[in-house]
Coordinates of C-alpha atoms in Angstrom, one line a residue:
Chain A
X11 CA -12.6 -29.2 28.6
X12 CA -16.0 -27.5 28.1
X13 CA -18.1 -26.2 31.0
X14 CA -20.6 -29.1 30.4
X15 CA -17.8 -31.7 30.6
X16 CA -16.4 -30.1 33.7
X17 CA -19.9 -30.1 35.4
X18 CA -20.3 -33.8 34.4
X19 CA -16.9 -34.5 36.0
X20 CA -18.0 -32.7 39.2
X21 CA -21.1 -34.7 39.4
X22 CA -19.0 -37.9 39.2
X23 CA -16.7 -36.5 41.9
X24 CA -19.8 -35.8 44.1
X25 CA -20.8 -39.4 43.7
X26 CA -17.4 -40.5 44.8
X27 CA -16.4 -41.7 41.4
X28 CA -12.6 -41.0 40.8
X29 CA -13.1 -41.1 37.0
X30 CA -14.5 -37.6 37.3
X31 CA -11.3 -36.4 38.9
X32 CA -9.3 -38.2 36.3
X33 CA -11.1 -36.4 33.6
X34 CA -10.1 -33.1 35.1
X35 CA -6.6 -34.4 35.7
X36 CA -6.2 -35.5 32.1
X37 CA -7.3 -32.1 30.9
X38 CA -5.5 -29.8 33.2
X39 CA -2.7 -31.5 35.1
X40 CA 0.0 -30.3 32.8
X41 CA -1.3 -26.7 32.9
X42 CA -1.6 -26.7 36.7
X43 CA 2.0 -28.2 36.9
X44 CA 3.3 -25.4 34.7
X45 CA 1.6 -22.8 36.9
X46 CA 3.3 -24.2 40.0
X47 CA 6.6 -24.6 38.2
X48 CA 6.5 -21.0 37.1
X49 CA 5.9 -19.9 40.6
X50 CA 8.1 -22.3 42.5
X51 CA 10.9 -22.9 40.0
X52 CA 11.3 -26.3 41.5
X53 CA 10.3 -29.5 39.7
X54 CA 9.6 -31.7 42.7
X55 CA 7.7 -29.0 44.6
X56 CA 5.6 -28.4 41.5
X57 CA 4.8 -32.1 41.2
X58 CA 4.0 -32.4 44.9
X59 CA 1.8 -29.3 44.8
X60 CA 0.0 -30.6 41.7
X61 CA -0.8 -33.8 43.6
X62 CA -2.1 -31.7 46.5
X63 CA -4.1 -29.6 44.1
X64 CA -6.1 -32.6 42.8
X65 CA -6.6 -34.0 46.3
X66 CA -8.0 -30.6 47.3
X67 CA -10.2 -30.5 44.2
X68 CA -11.6 -33.9 45.1
X69 CA -13.0 -32.3 48.3
X70 CA -14.1 -28.9 47.0
X71 CA -15.2 -29.6 43.4
X72 CA -18.9 -29.5 44.5
X73 CA -18.4 -25.9 45.5
X74 CA -17.9 -24.8 42.0
X75 CA -20.9 -22.8 40.8
X76 CA -22.1 -24.2 37.6
X77 CA -22.1 -21.7 34.7
X78 CA -19.1 -19.8 36.0
X79 CA -15.8 -20.3 34.2
X80 CA -14.2 -23.4 35.6
X81 CA -10.7 -22.6 34.1
X82 CA -10.3 -19.4 36.0
X83 CA -11.7 -21.1 39.2
X84 CA -9.1 -23.8 38.9
X85 CA -6.4 -21.2 38.2
X86 CA -7.4 -19.2 41.3
X87 CA -7.1 -22.3 43.5
X88 CA -3.7 -23.2 42.1
X89 CA -2.4 -19.6 42.4
X90 CA -3.5 -19.4 46.1
X91 CA -1.9 -22.8 46.9
X92 CA 1.3 -21.7 45.3
X93 CA 1.3 -18.4 47.3
X94 CA 0.6 -20.3 50.5
X95 CA 3.4 -22.8 49.7
X96 CA 5.9 -20.0 49.1
X97 CA 4.9 -18.2 52.3
X98 CA 5.3 -21.4 54.3
X99 CA 8.6 -22.1 52.7
X100 CA 9.6 -18.6 53.7
X101 CA 11.4 -17.8 50.5
X102 CA 11.1 -17.7 46.7
X103 CA 13.1 -20.4 44.9
X104 CA 16.0 -18.8 43.1
X105 CA 16.1 -19.3 39.4
X106 CA 19.7 -20.6 39.7
X107 CA 18.5 -23.6 41.7
X108 CA 20.0 -26.8 40.4
X109 CA 16.6 -28.4 39.9
X110 CA 15.3 -25.4 38.0
X111 CA 14.0 -26.2 34.6
X112 CA 16.1 -24.7 31.9
X113 CA 15.9 -24.8 28.2
X114 CA 18.4 -26.4 25.9
X115 CA 20.3 -23.7 23.9
X116 CA 18.4 -23.1 20.7
X117 CA 20.2 -24.4 17.7
X118 CA 22.1 -21.8 15.6
X119 CA 20.3 -20.5 12.7
X120 CA 21.0 -17.9 10.0
X121 CA 19.4 -14.8 11.6
X122 CA 21.4 -12.8 14.1
X123 CA 18.4 -12.6 16.4
X124 CA 18.1 -16.4 16.6
X125 CA 21.9 -16.7 17.1
X126 CA 21.8 -14.2 19.9
X127 CA 18.7 -15.7 21.6
X128 CA 20.3 -19.1 21.2
X129 CA 23.1 -18.2 23.5
X130 CA 20.9 -17.2 26.4
X131 CA 18.1 -19.1 28.1
X132 CA 14.6 -18.0 27.6
X133 CA 14.1 -18.4 31.3
X134 CA 16.6 -15.6 31.9
X135 CA 14.8 -13.4 29.5
X136 CA 11.5 -14.0 31.4
X137 CA 13.2 -13.2 34.7
X138 CA 13.9 -9.7 33.4
X139 CA 10.1 -9.0 33.4
X140 CA 8.4 -7.7 36.5
X141 CA 6.6 -10.3 38.7
X142 CA 3.3 -9.0 37.4
X143 CA 4.3 -9.3 33.8
X144 CA 5.8 -12.8 34.4
X145 CA 2.6 -14.0 36.0
X146 CA 0.4 -12.7 33.2
X147 CA 2.7 -14.2 30.5
X148 CA 2.7 -17.6 32.3
X149 CA -1.0 -17.6 32.8
X150 CA -1.5 -16.8 29.1
X151 CA 1.1 -19.0 27.5
X152 CA 1.7 -21.8 30.1
X153 CA -1.8 -22.2 31.5
X154 CA -3.4 -21.1 28.2
X155 CA -5.9 -18.8 29.9
X156 CA -7.6 -16.1 27.9
X157 CA -7.1 -12.5 29.0
X158 CA -10.6 -12.5 30.4
X159 CA -9.9 -15.5 32.5
X160 CA -6.6 -14.0 33.7
X161 CA -8.5 -10.8 34.6
X162 CA -10.8 -12.9 36.7
X163 CA -8.0 -14.8 38.4
X164 CA -6.0 -11.7 39.2
X165 CA -9.0 -9.5 39.9
X166 CA -7.6 -6.9 37.5
X167 CA -9.4 -5.1 34.7
X168 CA -9.3 -6.8 31.4
X169 CA -7.6 -3.9 29.6
X170 CA -4.8 -3.8 32.1
X171 CA -4.1 -7.5 31.7
X172 CA -4.0 -7.3 27.9
X173 CA -1.8 -4.2 27.9
X174 CA 0.7 -5.6 30.4
X175 CA 0.9 -8.8 28.3
X176 CA 1.7 -6.7 25.2
X177 CA 4.3 -4.7 27.1
X178 CA 5.9 -7.8 28.4
X179 CA 6.2 -9.3 24.9
X180 CA 7.6 -6.0 23.6
X181 CA 10.2 -6.0 26.4
X182 CA 11.3 -9.5 25.4
X183 CA 11.5 -8.5 21.8
X184 CA 13.7 -5.5 22.7
X185 CA 16.0 -7.7 24.8
X186 CA 16.3 -10.2 22.0
X187 CA 17.2 -7.4 19.5
X188 CA 19.7 -5.9 21.9
X189 CA 21.2 -9.3 22.6
X190 CA 21.8 -8.7 26.2
X191 CA 20.1 -8.7 29.6
X192 CA 19.3 -5.5 31.4
Chain B
X221 CA 12.1 -11.1 16.3
X222 CA 8.3 -10.9 15.8
X223 CA 5.8 -11.1 18.6
X224 CA 4.8 -14.6 17.4
X225 CA 8.4 -15.8 17.5
X226 CA 8.9 -14.5 21.1
X227 CA 5.6 -16.1 22.2
X228 CA 6.8 -19.4 20.6
X229 CA 10.1 -19.2 22.5
X230 CA 8.2 -18.6 25.7
X231 CA 5.9 -21.5 24.9
X232 CA 8.8 -23.8 24.4
X233 CA 10.3 -22.7 27.8
X234 CA 7.0 -22.8 29.7
X235 CA 5.2 -25.8 28.4
X236 CA 6.9 -28.4 30.5
X237 CA 4.9 -31.5 31.1
X238 CA 4.7 -33.6 34.2
X239 CA 7.7 -36.0 33.9
X240 CA 5.5 -39.1 34.6
X241 CA 1.8 -38.1 34.4
X242 CA 0.5 -41.7 34.9
X243 CA 2.7 -42.3 38.0
X244 CA 1.5 -39.0 39.5
X245 CA -2.1 -39.9 39.0
X246 CA -1.6 -43.3 40.7
X247 CA -0.1 -41.5 43.7
X248 CA -3.2 -39.2 43.8
X249 CA -5.6 -42.0 43.4
X250 CA -4.0 -43.9 46.3
X251 CA -4.4 -40.9 48.5
X252 CA -8.0 -40.3 47.8
X253 CA -10.3 -41.0 50.8
X254 CA -12.2 -44.2 50.5
X255 CA -15.7 -42.7 51.0
X256 CA -16.9 -39.2 50.3
X257 CA -18.6 -37.8 53.5
X258 CA -19.3 -34.4 52.0
X259 CA -22.4 -35.5 50.0
X260 CA -24.0 -37.2 53.0
X261 CA -23.4 -34.1 55.2
X262 CA -24.8 -31.9 52.4
X263 CA -28.0 -34.0 52.5
X264 CA -28.4 -33.6 56.2
X265 CA -27.7 -29.9 56.0
X266 CA -30.1 -29.5 53.1
X267 CA -33.0 -31.0 55.2
X268 CA -32.4 -28.6 58.0
X269 CA -32.2 -25.7 55.5
X270 CA -35.4 -26.9 53.9
X271 CA -37.4 -26.9 57.2
X272 CA -36.0 -23.5 58.2
X273 CA -36.9 -22.1 54.8
X274 CA -40.4 -23.4 55.0
X275 CA -40.9 -21.9 58.4
X276 CA -39.5 -18.6 57.3
X277 CA -41.8 -18.6 54.2
X278 CA -44.8 -19.3 56.3
X279 CA -44.0 -16.4 58.7
X280 CA -43.4 -14.1 55.7
X281 CA -46.8 -15.0 54.2
X282 CA -48.5 -14.4 57.5
X283 CA -47.0 -11.0 57.8
X284 CA -47.6 -9.9 54.2
X285 CA -51.2 -11.0 54.3
X286 CA -51.7 -9.1 57.5
X287 CA -50.3 -6.0 56.0
X288 CA -52.5 -6.3 52.9
X289 CA -55.5 -6.7 55.0
X290 CA -54.7 -3.7 57.0
X291 CA -54.0 -1.5 54.0
X292 CA -57.2 -2.4 52.2
X293 CA -59.2 -1.4 55.2
X294 CA -57.4 1.8 56.4
X295 CA -55.2 3.3 53.6
X296 CA -56.8 4.9 50.4
X297 CA -55.3 4.1 47.0
X298 CA -53.3 6.9 45.5
X299 CA -53.2 7.7 41.8
X300 CA -50.9 10.7 41.8
X301 CA -47.8 11.1 39.6
X302 CA -45.5 9.4 42.1
X303 CA -47.1 6.2 41.1
X304 CA -46.3 6.7 37.4
X305 CA -45.1 3.5 35.7
X306 CA -41.5 3.0 34.9
X307 CA -42.3 3.1 31.1
X308 CA -44.0 6.4 31.4
X309 CA -41.0 7.9 33.3
X310 CA -38.4 6.7 30.9
X311 CA -40.2 7.5 27.6
X312 CA -41.3 11.0 28.6
X313 CA -39.6 13.3 26.1
X314 CA -38.4 16.7 27.4
X315 CA -40.4 19.6 25.9
X316 CA -39.2 20.7 22.5
X317 CA -37.4 17.5 21.8
X318 CA -40.1 15.6 20.0
X319 CA -37.9 14.7 17.1
X320 CA -35.5 12.5 18.7
X321 CA -36.0 9.0 20.0
X322 CA -36.6 8.3 23.7
X323 CA -33.3 7.8 25.5
X324 CA -32.4 4.1 26.0
X325 CA -32.0 3.5 29.6
X326 CA -30.1 0.6 31.0
X327 CA -32.9 -0.3 33.4
X328 CA -35.3 -0.9 30.6
X329 CA -33.1 -3.3 28.8
X330 CA -34.2 -6.9 29.2
X331 CA -31.1 -9.0 29.5
X332 CA -31.0 -12.1 27.3
X333 CA -31.7 -15.3 29.2
X334 CA -28.1 -16.5 28.9
X335 CA -25.9 -13.5 29.2
X336 CA -22.2 -14.5 29.5
X337 CA -20.8 -11.5 31.3
X338 CA -17.6 -11.8 33.2
X339 CA -19.0 -10.1 36.3
X340 CA -15.6 -9.8 38.0
X341 CA -13.8 -8.1 35.2
X342 CA -16.7 -6.0 34.2
X343 CA -17.4 -5.0 37.9
X344 CA -13.8 -4.0 38.4
X345 CA -13.8 -1.8 35.3
X346 CA -17.2 -0.5 36.2
X347 CA -16.1 0.7 39.7
X348 CA -13.9 3.3 38.1
X349 CA -16.6 4.2 35.5
X350 CA -19.4 4.5 38.1
X351 CA -17.3 6.6 40.5
X352 CA -16.6 9.2 37.8
X353 CA -20.0 9.1 36.2
X354 CA -22.1 9.8 39.4
X355 CA -21.6 13.5 39.2
X356 CA -22.3 13.7 35.5
X357 CA -25.4 11.6 35.3
X358 CA -26.8 13.7 38.2
X359 CA -26.7 16.7 35.9
X360 CA -29.5 15.2 34.0
X361 CA -28.1 16.3 30.6
X362 CA -30.6 15.2 27.9
X363 CA -29.0 12.6 25.7
X364 CA -28.6 12.6 22.0
X365 CA -28.6 9.8 19.5
X366 CA -26.1 9.2 16.7
X367 CA -28.6 10.6 14.2
X368 CA -28.3 14.0 16.0
X369 CA -24.6 14.2 15.4
X370 CA -23.0 16.4 12.7
X371 CA -20.8 13.8 10.9
X372 CA -20.2 13.2 7.2
X373 CA -22.9 10.6 6.6
X374 CA -24.8 10.4 9.8
X375 CA -26.4 7.2 10.9
X376 CA -25.4 4.6 13.5
X377 CA -21.8 3.7 14.2
X378 CA -20.5 0.7 12.4
X379 CA -20.0 -2.3 14.5
X380 CA -19.2 -5.9 13.5
X381 CA -21.6 -7.5 16.0
X382 CA -20.4 -11.0 15.3
X383 CA -16.9 -9.9 16.5
X384 CA -18.1 -8.4 19.7
X385 CA -17.3 -10.3 22.8
X386 CA -17.5 -9.6 26.5
X387 CA -13.9 -10.6 26.6
X388 CA -12.9 -7.4 24.8
X389 CA -14.6 -4.8 26.9
X390 CA -12.8 -2.3 29.0
X391 CA -12.8 1.4 29.8
X392 CA -9.4 2.2 31.3
X393 CA -7.9 5.5 30.6
X394 CA -4.7 4.3 32.3
X395 CA -4.1 1.9 29.5
X396 CA -5.1 4.5 26.8
X397 CA -2.6 7.0 28.2
X398 CA 0.2 4.6 27.5
X399 CA 0.0 5.3 23.8
X400 CA 3.1 6.6 22.2
X401 CA 1.3 9.4 20.5
X402 CA -2.1 10.7 19.4
X403 CA -2.9 11.4 15.8
X404 CA -5.7 13.4 14.4
X405 CA -6.6 11.6 11.2
X406 CA -9.2 11.2 8.5
X407 CA -10.0 7.8 7.2
X408 CA -9.4 7.7 3.4
X409 CA -9.8 3.9 2.9
X410 CA -10.8 0.8 4.7
X411 CA -10.3 -2.7 3.3
X412 CA -11.1 -6.0 4.9
X413 CA -8.2 -8.4 4.7
X414 CA -8.5 -12.2 4.3
X415 CA -7.6 -12.5 8.0
X416 CA -10.8 -10.6 8.9
X417 CA -8.8 -7.6 10.1
X418 CA -9.4 -4.1 8.6
X419 CA -6.6 -2.2 6.9
X420 CA -7.3 1.5 7.4
X421 CA -5.5 4.2 5.3
X422 CA -5.4 7.4 7.4
X423 CA -4.6 10.9 6.2
X424 CA -2.6 12.5 9.1
X425 CA -3.9 16.0 10.1
X426 CA -2.0 16.5 13.4
X427 CA 0.3 14.6 15.7
X428 CA 0.5 15.0 19.5
X429 CA 3.6 13.3 20.8
X430 CA 5.3 15.4 23.3
X431 CA 8.5 15.0 21.4
X432 CA 9.4 15.8 17.8
X433 CA 7.9 13.0 15.8
X434 CA 7.4 12.8 12.1
X435 CA 5.2 10.0 10.8
X436 CA 4.4 11.2 7.3
X437 CA 1.2 12.4 5.7
X438 CA -0.4 9.0 5.7
X439 CA -0.3 5.9 7.8
X440 CA -1.8 2.5 7.7
X441 CA -3.3 0.7 10.7
X442 CA -4.4 -2.9 10.5
X443 CA -6.9 -3.7 13.3
X444 CA -9.4 -6.3 14.3
X445 CA -11.6 -4.1 16.5
X446 CA -15.3 -4.7 15.9
X447 CA -15.8 -0.9 16.4
X448 CA -15.1 0.2 12.8
X449 CA -13.6 3.5 11.7
X450 CA -15.8 5.0 9.0
X451 CA -14.3 6.3 5.7
X452 CA -14.5 10.1 5.6
X453 CA -14.7 10.5 9.3
X454 CA -12.1 12.2 11.5
X455 CA -10.7 10.6 14.6
X456 CA -8.1 11.2 17.3
X457 CA -6.4 7.9 17.8
X458 CA -4.0 6.7 20.5
X459 CA -1.3 4.7 18.7
X460 CA 2.0 3.0 19.4
X461 CA 4.6 1.4 17.2
X462 CA 4.9 -2.4 17.3
X463 CA 6.0 -3.7 13.9
X464 CA 3.8 -1.0 12.4
X465 CA 1.3 1.4 14.0
X466 CA -1.2 -0.1 16.3
X467 CA -4.2 1.2 18.1
X468 CA -4.0 1.4 21.9
X469 CA -7.3 0.5 23.4
X470 CA -8.7 -1.1 20.4
X471 CA -11.6 -2.8 22.3
X472 CA -13.7 0.3 22.3
X473 CA -15.0 3.0 19.9
X474 CA -12.4 5.6 19.0
X475 CA -12.5 9.3 19.7
X476 CA -14.3 11.0 16.8
X477 CA -14.4 14.7 15.9
X478 CA -17.7 15.9 14.5
X479 CA -18.0 18.4 11.7
X480 CA -19.2 21.1 14.2
X481 CA -16.0 20.8 16.3
X482 CA -17.3 18.5 19.1
X483 CA -15.7 15.3 20.4
X484 CA -17.4 11.9 20.6
X485 CA -15.7 9.6 23.0
X486 CA -16.3 6.6 25.2
X487 CA -16.6 7.0 29.0
X488 CA -13.1 5.4 29.6
X489 CA -11.7 8.8 28.7
X490 CA -12.4 10.1 32.2
X491 CA -10.2 13.2 31.7
X492 CA -12.6 14.4 29.0
X493 CA -15.6 14.3 31.2
X494 CA -17.2 17.7 32.2
X495 CA -20.5 19.0 33.3
X496 CA -21.4 19.8 29.8
X497 CA -20.8 16.3 28.5
X498 CA -23.9 14.9 26.8
X499 CA -24.6 11.2 26.6
X500 CA -25.0 9.8 23.1
X501 CA -26.9 6.5 22.9
X502 CA -28.0 4.0 20.4
X503 CA -29.8 0.7 20.4
X504 CA -27.9 -2.1 22.0
X505 CA -26.7 -4.2 19.1
X506 CA -25.9 -7.4 21.0
X507 CA -25.5 -8.7 24.5
X508 CA -21.8 -8.0 24.2
X509 CA -22.2 -4.4 23.1
X510 CA -21.1 -2.4 26.2
X511 CA -20.8 1.0 24.5
X512 CA -24.4 1.6 23.4
X513 CA -24.9 3.9 26.4
X514 CA -21.3 4.9 27.2
X515 CA -20.5 7.4 24.6
X516 CA -20.4 11.1 25.3
X517 CA -20.2 14.4 23.4
X518 CA -18.2 17.3 24.6
X519 CA -16.5 20.4 23.3
X520 CA -13.0 20.4 21.9
X521 CA -11.7 22.4 24.8
X522 CA -11.6 19.3 27.0
X523 CA -9.7 17.4 24.3
X524 CA -7.2 20.1 23.7
X525 CA -6.6 20.4 27.5
X526 CA -6.2 16.7 27.8
X527 CA -3.7 16.5 24.9
X528 CA -1.7 19.4 26.2
X529 CA -1.5 17.7 29.6
X530 CA -0.5 14.4 28.0
X531 CA 2.1 16.0 25.8
X532 CA 3.6 17.9 28.8
X533 CA 3.8 14.6 30.7
X534 CA 5.8 13.1 27.8
X535 CA 8.3 15.8 27.5

């Protein structure tokens, strides 16, 4: 969604027209859901929070300053809601939770790396990263934010974000090569 | 596995979609309040704000006109040097330096109408830059231009301006220090690939690694940085191995060694800063060129000291 399209949607929301909110929902609901899922590791909670997110957006969309990146603005709101939810719940959801999203084992293939990786869940590999690294990887891959937008969301320098992402990917590569979890 | 394959695996894991997107939207739509009250309140508030603003403006005009009236009657107009124009101050060349162009100062640059700067990211990086730069800019060292440098073919640095983006700017030494090693190299060849990246062939002069490392007499680095390495020039590059040698901190101009033994570096290398560092400037090449006034020249002593510290920290 371009900035112009987003501003058009905001104007519709200001006029009380829910089609504006639907435009944003169509464009970003899945990404917002993935952000919440990555933080909460709980499918139902992620869905509920996604719903709350858009209801909040309905109220605060006019506060968005036109010309400023709307994607990072939305990501900041989502991130803050997730943090608030976790604090209220009083705990982080464990990865082993039965409603956690896992990945079907990857089908065997010829290369040793793919065979090794096929026997362990990618979610487990990701959990070997630090919180910081996980968050940056999720924002880049799941929410499809650029490094610049991630730097904006996390209030970190751009170079640090890009470097931590590269380090995280290198860590995962190493784990895949070693064929074991640390 | 390659980096792309890892990313693809992560993407498969992470890119979960909402199980029933339409059903969720229906739930949201049902919960939306019937009427928006925010816009009506905004209108009421904006009227109040308008009246207050008009009243404040009227008071301000009254005060200003009163001051002007008083000044014209009682205070003589001064035409001493303290009232020199901004242009006169910034273009005044120090004595004996007639041959070089006037230093480009940031405050004289007229920002383009639609400058897309990520102020948050740039501001965060700038805090560190400004904190360290205060003491050096206060020294008032006269700046140089690239034409003044002793390098093989002189001239401006090579920059692919269409590749510059505000997204790529940063000046963090912390990131640069995470290189696996530093190499002193001379560029023997540079070829543009179909992907748009540049493949540099580098003749290795020295290696600074902290541990015994042999990387051969020549290495190849493929890089997309818009700040190009020039053939025949000598650089000290922070590199790491990731399916081939890669440049750490490739979003900025690299450290270059001049023919007269000095070091040209960008301000992110705070460890190299000293009282004798001289700013090296050039014309700003595009709105996303953040290094036209952030390059410095210093003696090799600072670089040697930095590399020794870095090597010791790696042992």
